[in-house]
Amino acid sequence: MKFMATHLSGLIQSIRDRDPANPTVAEVVLCYPGFHILALFHPLAQWLWNHDLHTLARLWAHIGRCATGIEIHPQAKIGRNLFIDHGMGVVIGQTATIGDNVTIYHGVTLGGKGASTSGKRHPDIGDNVVIGAGAQVLGAIHIGDNSAIGANSVVTADVPEGVTVIGIPARIVGKTGLMPYAYGISDADFAELDKGSGI
């Protein structure tokens, strides 16, 4: 119980630190679907899945989806302090993994590209990654630590650590620096779009 309280307290504070709207603790707890899915729904769904109660796990995850607009498969592995901002339309696939202190905006898919002989179909997201609204990150690829994916980008290849990618297909347009921008791209990155290199 103490561990859970500490975990939730850290999650609430991390959301407050990263949201420029500067929400109160009460706002996060009562009004943030990204908090609800991680505090109420995914942990129990994952516990049920890990205890081979797959139908119940999928049912509880489905109820969470109906309540929050966020779909997370019970098997997906999520690190500390994931901030799903707005949340509506986020889909996180079965074999996806997400590191610590990741920020995901609405409409993001961490999805697959079809059948896989290895069983791994979804991306691995490193630590401190920002994924902008509407981005589609597809396949068994790796997104490096401290990287940023611009809004509405389509990423189907590995992304190195510490870079910003944008576009369809996504290409590198710059380095993220110490703190990735909220939607994954800065004004300076826009200026570099024509100079971007493939990934």
PDB file of C-alpha atoms in Angstrom, residues 11-162:
ATOM      1  CA  LEU A  11       2.983  10.181 -10.994  1.00  0.00           C
ATOM      2  CA  ILE A  12       0.808  13.116  -9.917  1.00  0.00           C
ATOM      3  CA  GLN A  13       3.829  15.339  -9.339  1.00  0.00           C
ATOM      4  CA  SER A  14       5.397  14.375 -12.664  1.00  0.00           C
ATOM      5  CA  ILE A  15       2.186  15.336 -14.462  1.00  0.00           C
ATOM      6  CA  ARG A  16       2.071  18.666 -12.655  1.00  0.00           C
ATOM      7  CA  ASP A  17       5.717  19.321 -13.511  1.00  0.00           C
ATOM      8  CA  ARG A  18       5.249  18.644 -17.237  1.00  0.00           C
ATOM      9  CA  ASP A  19       1.827  20.172 -17.898  1.00  0.00           C
ATOM     10  CA  PRO A  20       2.100  23.886 -18.726  1.00  0.00           C
ATOM     11  CA  ALA A  21      -1.519  24.265 -17.550  1.00  0.00           C
ATOM     12  CA  ASN A  22      -0.093  23.964 -14.007  1.00  0.00           C
ATOM     13  CA  PRO A  23      -2.887  21.747 -12.629  1.00  0.00           C
ATOM     14  CA  THR A  24      -3.565  21.270  -8.949  1.00  0.00           C
ATOM     15  CA  VAL A  25      -3.341  17.824  -7.356  1.00  0.00           C
ATOM     16  CA  ALA A  26      -7.153  17.693  -7.283  1.00  0.00           C
ATOM     17  CA  GLU A  27      -7.363  18.490 -10.999  1.00  0.00           C
ATOM     18  CA  VAL A  28      -4.962  15.681 -11.874  1.00  0.00           C
ATOM     19  CA  VAL A  29      -6.730  13.132  -9.675  1.00  0.00           C
ATOM     20  CA  LEU A  30     -10.260  14.052 -10.740  1.00  0.00           C
ATOM     21  CA  CYS A  31      -9.929  15.305 -14.304  1.00  0.00           C
ATOM     22  CA  TYR A  32      -6.953  13.680 -16.073  1.00  0.00           C
ATOM     23  CA  PRO A  33      -7.780  10.496 -18.031  1.00  0.00           C
ATOM     24  CA  GLY A  34      -4.066   9.735 -18.392  1.00  0.00           C
ATOM     25  CA  PHE A  35      -3.859   9.500 -14.619  1.00  0.00           C
ATOM     26  CA  HIS A  36      -7.032   7.402 -14.370  1.00  0.00           C
ATOM     27  CA  ILE A  37      -5.847   4.771 -16.870  1.00  0.00           C
ATOM     28  CA  LEU A  38      -2.519   4.360 -15.057  1.00  0.00           C
ATOM     29  CA  ALA A  39      -3.879   4.506 -11.513  1.00  0.00           C
ATOM     30  CA  LEU A  40      -7.113   2.522 -11.827  1.00  0.00           C
ATOM     31  CA  PHE A  41      -7.174   0.425 -14.964  1.00  0.00           C
ATOM     32  CA  HIS A  42      -3.833  -0.713 -16.400  1.00  0.00           C
ATOM     33  CA  PRO A  43      -2.257  -2.010 -13.166  1.00  0.00           C
ATOM     34  CA  LEU A  44      -5.170  -4.341 -12.415  1.00  0.00           C
ATOM     35  CA  ALA A  45      -5.515  -5.392 -16.058  1.00  0.00           C
ATOM     36  CA  GLN A  46      -1.805  -6.247 -16.132  1.00  0.00           C
ATOM     37  CA  TRP A  47      -2.056  -8.178 -12.853  1.00  0.00           C
ATOM     38  CA  LEU A  48      -4.967 -10.206 -14.218  1.00  0.00           C
ATOM     39  CA  TRP A  49      -3.065 -10.866 -17.469  1.00  0.00           C
ATOM     40  CA  ASN A  50       0.038 -11.990 -15.596  1.00  0.00           C
ATOM     41  CA  HIS A  51      -2.127 -14.433 -13.608  1.00  0.00           C
ATOM     42  CA  ASP A  52      -3.508 -15.956 -16.833  1.00  0.00           C
ATOM     43  CA  LEU A  53      -6.919 -14.347 -16.417  1.00  0.00           C
ATOM     44  CA  HIS A  54      -6.753 -12.974 -19.944  1.00  0.00           C
ATOM     45  CA  THR A  55     -10.460 -12.474 -20.584  1.00  0.00           C
ATOM     46  CA  LEU A  56     -10.946 -10.561 -17.337  1.00  0.00           C
ATOM     47  CA  ALA A  57      -7.799  -8.548 -18.090  1.00  0.00           C
ATOM     48  CA  ARG A  58      -9.071  -7.587 -21.528  1.00  0.00           C
ATOM     49  CA  LEU A  59     -12.509  -6.759 -20.093  1.00  0.00           C
ATOM     50  CA  TRP A  60     -11.045  -4.443 -17.427  1.00  0.00           C
ATOM     51  CA  ALA A  61      -8.802  -2.803 -20.045  1.00  0.00           C
ATOM     52  CA  HIS A  62     -11.874  -2.334 -22.256  1.00  0.00           C
ATOM     53  CA  ILE A  63     -13.772  -0.686 -19.399  1.00  0.00           C
ATOM     54  CA  GLY A  64     -10.766   1.607 -18.947  1.00  0.00           C
ATOM     55  CA  ARG A  65     -10.872   2.437 -22.631  1.00  0.00           C
ATOM     56  CA  CYS A  66     -14.579   3.321 -22.408  1.00  0.00           C
ATOM     57  CA  ALA A  67     -13.940   5.506 -19.357  1.00  0.00           C
ATOM     58  CA  THR A  68     -10.819   7.317 -20.595  1.00  0.00           C
ATOM     59  CA  GLY A  69     -10.551   7.010 -24.377  1.00  0.00           C
ATOM     60  CA  ILE A  70      -7.133   5.381 -23.886  1.00  0.00           C
ATOM     61  CA  GLU A  71      -6.539   1.781 -24.960  1.00  0.00           C
ATOM     62  CA  ILE A  72      -3.621  -0.067 -23.351  1.00  0.00           C
ATOM     63  CA  HIS A  73      -3.224  -3.795 -23.836  1.00  0.00           C
ATOM     64  CA  PRO A  74      -2.827  -5.533 -20.452  1.00  0.00           C
ATOM     65  CA  GLN A  75       0.509  -7.061 -21.492  1.00  0.00           C
ATOM     66  CA  ALA A  76       2.121  -3.719 -22.403  1.00  0.00           C
ATOM     67  CA  LYS A  77       4.982  -2.794 -20.064  1.00  0.00           C
ATOM     68  CA  ILE A  78       4.994   0.788 -18.799  1.00  0.00           C
ATOM     69  CA  GLY A  79       7.724   2.485 -16.773  1.00  0.00           C
ATOM     70  CA  ARG A  80       7.457   5.171 -14.113  1.00  0.00           C
ATOM     71  CA  ASN A  81       5.682   8.500 -14.578  1.00  0.00           C
ATOM     72  CA  LEU A  82       4.128   8.104 -18.018  1.00  0.00           C
ATOM     73  CA  PHE A  83       2.175  11.297 -18.777  1.00  0.00           C
ATOM     74  CA  ILE A  84      -0.612  10.760 -21.314  1.00  0.00           C
ATOM     75  CA  ASP A  85      -1.841  14.306 -21.928  1.00  0.00           C
ATOM     76  CA  HIS A  86      -5.455  14.715 -23.134  1.00  0.00           C
ATOM     77  CA  GLY A  87      -5.354  11.008 -23.932  1.00  0.00           C
ATOM     78  CA  MET A  88      -8.252  10.550 -26.331  1.00  0.00           C
ATOM     79  CA  GLY A  89      -7.423   8.039 -29.045  1.00  0.00           C
ATOM     80  CA  VAL A  90      -4.132   6.764 -27.600  1.00  0.00           C
ATOM     81  CA  VAL A  91      -3.498   3.079 -28.405  1.00  0.00           C
ATOM     82  CA  ILE A  92      -0.630   1.110 -26.844  1.00  0.00           C
ATOM     83  CA  GLY A  93      -0.198  -2.372 -28.297  1.00  0.00           C
ATOM     84  CA  GLN A  94       0.384  -5.706 -26.627  1.00  0.00           C
ATOM     85  CA  THR A  95       4.169  -6.033 -26.945  1.00  0.00           C
ATOM     86  CA  ALA A  96       4.965  -2.334 -26.531  1.00  0.00           C
ATOM     87  CA  THR A  97       7.317  -1.211 -23.775  1.00  0.00           C
ATOM     88  CA  ILE A  98       7.580   2.344 -22.461  1.00  0.00           C
ATOM     89  CA  GLY A  99      10.459   3.676 -20.368  1.00  0.00           C
ATOM     90  CA  ASP A 100      10.414   6.212 -17.551  1.00  0.00           C
ATOM     91  CA  ASN A 101       9.203   9.827 -17.756  1.00  0.00           C
ATOM     92  CA  VAL A 102       7.670   9.509 -21.223  1.00  0.00           C
ATOM     93  CA  THR A 103       5.091  12.037 -22.472  1.00  0.00           C
ATOM     94  CA  ILE A 104       2.448  10.965 -24.998  1.00  0.00           C
ATOM     95  CA  TYR A 105      -0.203  13.246 -26.483  1.00  0.00           C
ATOM     96  CA  HIS A 106      -3.652  12.411 -27.856  1.00  0.00           C
ATOM     97  CA  GLY A 107      -4.114  10.316 -30.968  1.00  0.00           C
ATOM     98  CA  VAL A 108      -0.801   8.459 -30.643  1.00  0.00           C
ATOM     99  CA  THR A 109      -0.548   4.813 -31.686  1.00  0.00           C
ATOM    100  CA  LEU A 110       2.207   2.481 -30.557  1.00  0.00           C
ATOM    101  CA  GLY A 111       1.145  -0.187 -32.998  1.00  0.00           C
ATOM    102  CA  GLY A 112       2.206  -3.120 -35.108  1.00  0.00           C
ATOM    103  CA  LYS A 113       2.711  -3.655 -38.824  1.00  0.00           C
ATOM    104  CA  GLY A 114       1.151  -7.111 -39.039  1.00  0.00           C
ATOM    105  CA  ALA A 115       2.124 -10.628 -38.049  1.00  0.00           C
ATOM    106  CA  SER A 116       5.584 -11.284 -36.629  1.00  0.00           C
ATOM    107  CA  THR A 117       7.375 -14.614 -36.348  1.00  0.00           C
ATOM    108  CA  SER A 118       9.248 -13.361 -33.261  1.00  0.00           C
ATOM    109  CA  GLY A 119       6.059 -12.391 -31.417  1.00  0.00           C
ATOM    110  CA  LYS A 120       7.361  -8.833 -30.967  1.00  0.00           C
ATOM    111  CA  ARG A 121       5.119  -6.506 -32.969  1.00  0.00           C
ATOM    112  CA  HIS A 122       5.157  -3.154 -31.191  1.00  0.00           C
ATOM    113  CA  PRO A 123       7.773  -0.486 -30.406  1.00  0.00           C
ATOM    114  CA  ASP A 124      10.073  -0.049 -27.437  1.00  0.00           C
ATOM    115  CA  ILE A 125      10.089   3.554 -26.209  1.00  0.00           C
ATOM    116  CA  GLY A 126      13.139   4.731 -24.241  1.00  0.00           C
ATOM    117  CA  ASP A 127      13.266   7.070 -21.246  1.00  0.00           C
ATOM    118  CA  ASN A 128      12.327  10.778 -21.390  1.00  0.00           C
ATOM    119  CA  VAL A 129      10.748  10.514 -24.855  1.00  0.00           C
ATOM    120  CA  VAL A 130       8.071  12.944 -26.082  1.00  0.00           C
ATOM    121  CA  ILE A 131       5.591  11.723 -28.708  1.00  0.00           C
ATOM    122  CA  GLY A 132       3.514  14.498 -30.274  1.00  0.00           C
ATOM    123  CA  ALA A 133      -0.214  14.387 -30.996  1.00  0.00           C
ATOM    124  CA  GLY A 134      -1.316  12.014 -33.742  1.00  0.00           C
ATOM    125  CA  ALA A 135       2.061  10.337 -34.192  1.00  0.00           C
ATOM    126  CA  GLN A 136       2.047   6.707 -35.345  1.00  0.00           C
ATOM    127  CA  VAL A 137       4.974   4.612 -34.121  1.00  0.00           C
ATOM    128  CA  LEU A 138       4.715   1.241 -35.827  1.00  0.00           C
ATOM    129  CA  GLY A 139       6.501  -2.067 -35.632  1.00  0.00           C
ATOM    130  CA  ALA A 140       9.145  -3.701 -33.476  1.00  0.00           C
ATOM    131  CA  ILE A 141      11.403  -0.650 -33.469  1.00  0.00           C
ATOM    132  CA  HIS A 142      13.338   1.207 -30.779  1.00  0.00           C
ATOM    133  CA  ILE A 143      12.904   4.901 -29.944  1.00  0.00           C
ATOM    134  CA  GLY A 144      16.051   6.144 -28.214  1.00  0.00           C
ATOM    135  CA  ASP A 145      16.197   7.926 -24.870  1.00  0.00           C
ATOM    136  CA  ASN A 146      15.618  11.694 -24.811  1.00  0.00           C
ATOM    137  CA  SER A 147      14.213  11.736 -28.340  1.00  0.00           C
ATOM    138  CA  ALA A 148      11.138  13.546 -29.624  1.00  0.00           C
ATOM    139  CA  ILE A 149       8.610  12.583 -32.284  1.00  0.00           C
ATOM    140  CA  GLY A 150       6.745  15.454 -33.900  1.00  0.00           C
ATOM    141  CA  ALA A 151       2.977  15.600 -34.145  1.00  0.00           C
ATOM    142  CA  ASN A 152       1.403  13.453 -36.895  1.00  0.00           C
ATOM    143  CA  SER A 153       4.690  11.776 -37.791  1.00  0.00           C
ATOM    144  CA  VAL A 154       4.789   8.171 -38.979  1.00  0.00           C
ATOM    145  CA  VAL A 155       7.775   6.305 -37.557  1.00  0.00           C
ATOM    146  CA  THR A 156       8.606   2.827 -38.892  1.00  0.00           C
ATOM    147  CA  ALA A 157      12.367   2.680 -38.222  1.00  0.00           C
ATOM    148  CA  ASP A 158      14.597   2.989 -35.157  1.00  0.00           C
ATOM    149  CA  VAL A 159      15.150   6.511 -33.833  1.00  0.00           C
ATOM    150  CA  PRO A 160      18.570   7.315 -32.313  1.00  0.00           C
ATOM    151  CA  GLU A 161      18.949   8.780 -28.857  1.00  0.00           C
ATOM    152  CA  GLY A 162      18.563  12.525 -28.412  1.00  0.00           C
TER     153      GLY A 162
END
